[in-house]
Amino acid sequence: MREKQILDAAVEVFARHGYHSASMDEVSDVAGVSKPMIYSYLGAKEDLFLHCIRREAGRLLEAVQAGIKPDLPPDMQLWHGLRSFYGFVSEYRDSWTVLHRQALTVGGPFAGEVDALRGRAIELVSALVVSAGSRKGLAEQAEFSGEGLAAALVGAAESLADWWLDHSDVSDAVLASWLMNLIWLGFNDLVEGDVWRPR
């Protein structure tokens, strides 16, 4: 319980000030615990930030996985996954700020943790692309392009979430719809064998 209290406070402070400007004094004040207790539970500032990133990355991935319903067609699985992703970003804006804006800016092992999260998200989406292609008898083509297309979709989803931090008047359902219309229509053409080629 005490560890959660400290991590909640740290995420809030890191999101507000960024890693370099955030102070352990403020984390201590917001958490309502002493600095020695923070050091005892979670270590120095660098350790604390890494704990924050790992916890928020795990929570985000769990939310997306919980939203994907494996009994539905691949497009609906992706739709529900995107809704869960944007639902998480909406509810935990500080978490997304720490993961996407702060960790990537600071770099080093922090960015590495976010890259690992991205890799797991790409695996999830790639499995949906391959599943859709297999249903249409195009498993080989889907397997060849699935990972790259999944990386493109995950990148687009992240960029749209980052844009959304400054445009919060748009609902999470609308965001998911935009991305489905932008991405899935193209995926669907691919798994139908309708491929664009330059003239």
Coordinates of C-alpha atoms in Angstrom, one line a residue:
M1 CA 0.0 0.0 0.0
R2 CA 2.8 2.4 0.9
E3 CA 4.6 1.6 -2.3
K4 CA 1.5 2.4 -4.4
Q5 CA 1.1 5.7 -2.6
I6 CA 4.7 6.7 -3.4
L7 CA 4.4 5.6 -7.0
D8 CA 1.1 7.4 -7.5
A9 CA 2.7 10.6 -6.2
A10 CA 5.8 10.1 -8.2
V11 CA 3.9 9.7 -11.5
E12 CA 2.0 12.9 -10.7
V13 CA 5.2 14.8 -10.0
F14 CA 7.2 13.5 -13.0
A15 CA 4.3 14.2 -15.3
R16 CA 4.0 17.7 -14.0
H17 CA 7.7 18.7 -14.1
G18 CA 9.6 16.1 -16.1
Y19 CA 12.3 13.8 -14.8
H20 CA 15.1 16.4 -14.5
S21 CA 13.0 19.1 -12.8
A22 CA 11.0 16.8 -10.5
S23 CA 12.2 16.8 -6.9
M24 CA 12.2 14.1 -4.3
D25 CA 11.0 16.7 -1.8
E26 CA 7.8 17.2 -3.8
V27 CA 7.3 13.5 -4.3
S28 CA 7.6 13.2 -0.5
D29 CA 5.1 16.0 0.1
V30 CA 2.5 14.7 -2.4
A31 CA 2.9 11.1 -1.1
G32 CA 2.7 12.2 2.5
V33 CA 5.8 10.1 3.5
S34 CA 9.3 11.0 4.4
K35 CA 12.2 11.0 1.8
P36 CA 14.0 8.3 3.7
M37 CA 10.9 6.1 3.4
I38 CA 10.9 6.7 -0.4
Y39 CA 14.6 5.7 -0.6
S40 CA 13.9 2.7 1.6
Y41 CA 11.0 1.4 -0.5
L42 CA 12.0 2.4 -4.1
G43 CA 15.5 3.9 -4.1
A44 CA 16.8 7.2 -5.4
K45 CA 15.2 9.3 -8.1
E46 CA 16.5 7.3 -11.0
D47 CA 15.2 4.0 -9.5
L48 CA 11.9 5.7 -8.6
F49 CA 11.4 6.9 -12.2
L50 CA 12.2 3.4 -13.5
H51 CA 9.7 1.8 -11.1
C52 CA 7.1 4.3 -12.3
I53 CA 7.7 3.5 -16.0
R54 CA 7.5 -0.3 -15.4
R55 CA 4.3 0.0 -13.4
E56 CA 2.6 2.3 -15.8
A57 CA 3.7 0.2 -18.8
G58 CA 2.4 -2.9 -17.2
R59 CA -0.9 -1.3 -16.3
L60 CA -1.3 0.0 -19.9
L61 CA -0.6 -3.4 -21.5
E62 CA -3.0 -5.1 -19.1
A63 CA -5.7 -2.7 -19.9
V64 CA -5.3 -3.2 -23.7
Q65 CA -5.1 -7.0 -23.3
A66 CA -8.2 -7.0 -21.1
G67 CA -10.1 -5.1 -23.8
I68 CA -9.3 -7.5 -26.6
K69 CA -12.0 -10.1 -26.9
P70 CA -10.5 -13.2 -28.7
D71 CA -13.8 -14.6 -29.8
L72 CA -14.5 -11.6 -32.1
P73 CA -13.2 -11.0 -35.6
P74 CA -9.8 -9.4 -35.8
D75 CA -11.1 -5.9 -36.7
M76 CA -13.4 -5.9 -33.7
Q77 CA -10.6 -7.2 -31.5
L78 CA -8.4 -4.2 -32.7
W79 CA -11.3 -1.8 -32.2
H80 CA -11.8 -2.9 -28.6
G81 CA -8.0 -2.9 -28.0
L82 CA -7.8 0.7 -29.3
R83 CA -10.8 1.7 -27.1
S84 CA -9.1 0.2 -24.1
F85 CA -5.8 2.0 -25.0
Y86 CA -7.4 5.4 -25.4
G87 CA -9.6 4.7 -22.3
F88 CA -6.4 4.2 -20.3
V89 CA -4.8 7.3 -21.7
S90 CA -7.9 9.3 -20.8
E91 CA -8.2 8.0 -17.3
Y92 CA -4.4 8.1 -16.6
R93 CA -3.1 11.1 -18.5
D94 CA -0.1 11.4 -16.1
S95 CA 0.8 7.8 -16.8
W96 CA 0.8 8.4 -20.5
T97 CA 2.8 11.6 -20.1
V98 CA 5.5 9.8 -18.1
L99 CA 5.6 6.9 -20.5
H100 CA 5.5 8.7 -23.8
R101 CA 6.8 12.2 -23.2
Q102 CA 9.1 11.9 -20.2
A103 CA 10.7 8.5 -20.6
L104 CA 11.4 8.9 -24.3
T105 CA 12.9 12.4 -23.8
V106 CA 15.2 11.3 -21.0
G107 CA 16.3 8.2 -23.0
G108 CA 18.7 5.5 -21.7
P109 CA 17.2 2.6 -19.8
F110 CA 13.9 4.6 -19.4
A111 CA 13.4 4.7 -23.2
G112 CA 14.4 1.0 -23.3
E113 CA 11.4 0.1 -21.1
V114 CA 9.0 2.0 -23.3
D115 CA 10.6 0.2 -26.4
A116 CA 9.9 -3.1 -24.7
L117 CA 6.2 -2.1 -24.1
R118 CA 6.0 -1.0 -27.8
G119 CA 7.4 -4.4 -28.8
R120 CA 4.7 -6.2 -26.9
A121 CA 2.0 -4.0 -28.4
I122 CA 3.4 -4.7 -31.9
E123 CA 3.2 -8.5 -31.2
L124 CA -0.4 -8.2 -30.2
V125 CA -1.4 -6.2 -33.3
S126 CA 0.7 -8.4 -35.6
A127 CA -1.1 -11.5 -34.3
L128 CA -4.4 -9.8 -35.3
V129 CA -3.1 -9.0 -38.8
V130 CA -1.9 -12.6 -39.3
S131 CA -5.2 -13.9 -38.0
A132 CA -7.2 -11.8 -40.4
G133 CA -4.9 -12.8 -43.3
S134 CA -5.2 -16.5 -42.4
R135 CA -9.0 -16.3 -42.4
K136 CA -8.8 -15.1 -46.0
G137 CA -6.3 -17.7 -47.0
L138 CA -3.4 -15.2 -47.2
A139 CA -1.4 -16.3 -44.2
E140 CA 1.9 -16.1 -45.9
Q141 CA 1.4 -12.5 -47.1
A142 CA 0.0 -11.5 -43.7
E143 CA 3.0 -13.1 -41.9
F144 CA 5.4 -11.3 -44.2
S145 CA 3.9 -7.8 -43.7
G146 CA 2.2 -8.3 -40.3
E147 CA 5.0 -7.1 -38.0
G148 CA 5.8 -4.0 -40.1
L149 CA 2.2 -3.0 -40.4
A150 CA 1.6 -3.6 -36.7
A151 CA 4.6 -1.3 -35.9
A152 CA 3.0 1.4 -38.2
L153 CA -0.3 1.1 -36.4
V154 CA 1.2 1.2 -32.9
G155 CA 3.2 4.3 -33.9
A156 CA 0.1 5.9 -35.2
A157 CA -1.9 5.1 -32.1
E158 CA 0.9 6.6 -29.9
S159 CA 1.1 9.7 -32.0
L160 CA -2.6 10.2 -31.8
A161 CA -2.6 9.7 -28.1
D162 CA 0.1 12.3 -27.7
W163 CA -1.9 14.7 -29.9
W164 CA -4.9 14.0 -27.7
L165 CA -3.2 15.2 -24.6
D166 CA -3.6 18.7 -26.0
H167 CA -7.0 18.1 -27.6
S168 CA -9.0 16.4 -24.9
D169 CA -12.4 17.6 -26.3
V170 CA -12.3 14.5 -28.6
S171 CA -13.7 11.3 -27.1
D172 CA -11.7 8.1 -26.9
A173 CA -14.3 6.4 -29.2
V174 CA -13.8 9.0 -31.9
L175 CA -10.0 8.5 -31.7
A176 CA -10.4 4.8 -32.1
S177 CA -12.8 5.3 -35.0
W178 CA -10.3 7.7 -36.7
L179 CA -7.6 5.1 -36.4
M180 CA -9.7 2.2 -37.6
N181 CA -10.8 4.2 -40.6
L182 CA -7.2 5.2 -41.4
I183 CA -5.6 1.9 -40.8
W184 CA -8.0 -1.1 -40.8
L185 CA -9.5 -0.3 -44.2
G186 CA -5.9 -0.6 -45.6
F187 CA -5.3 -3.8 -43.6
N188 CA -8.6 -5.2 -44.9
D189 CA -7.6 -4.5 -48.5
L190 CA -4.3 -6.3 -48.0
V191 CA -5.9 -9.4 -46.5
E192 CA -8.3 -9.4 -49.4
G193 CA -5.3 -9.3 -51.7
D194 CA -6.0 -5.8 -53.0
V195 CA -2.6 -4.2 -52.9
W196 CA -1.7 -0.7 -54.0
R197 CA 1.2 -0.4 -56.5
P198 CA 2.8 2.7 -58.0
R199 CA 1.7 3.2 -61.6

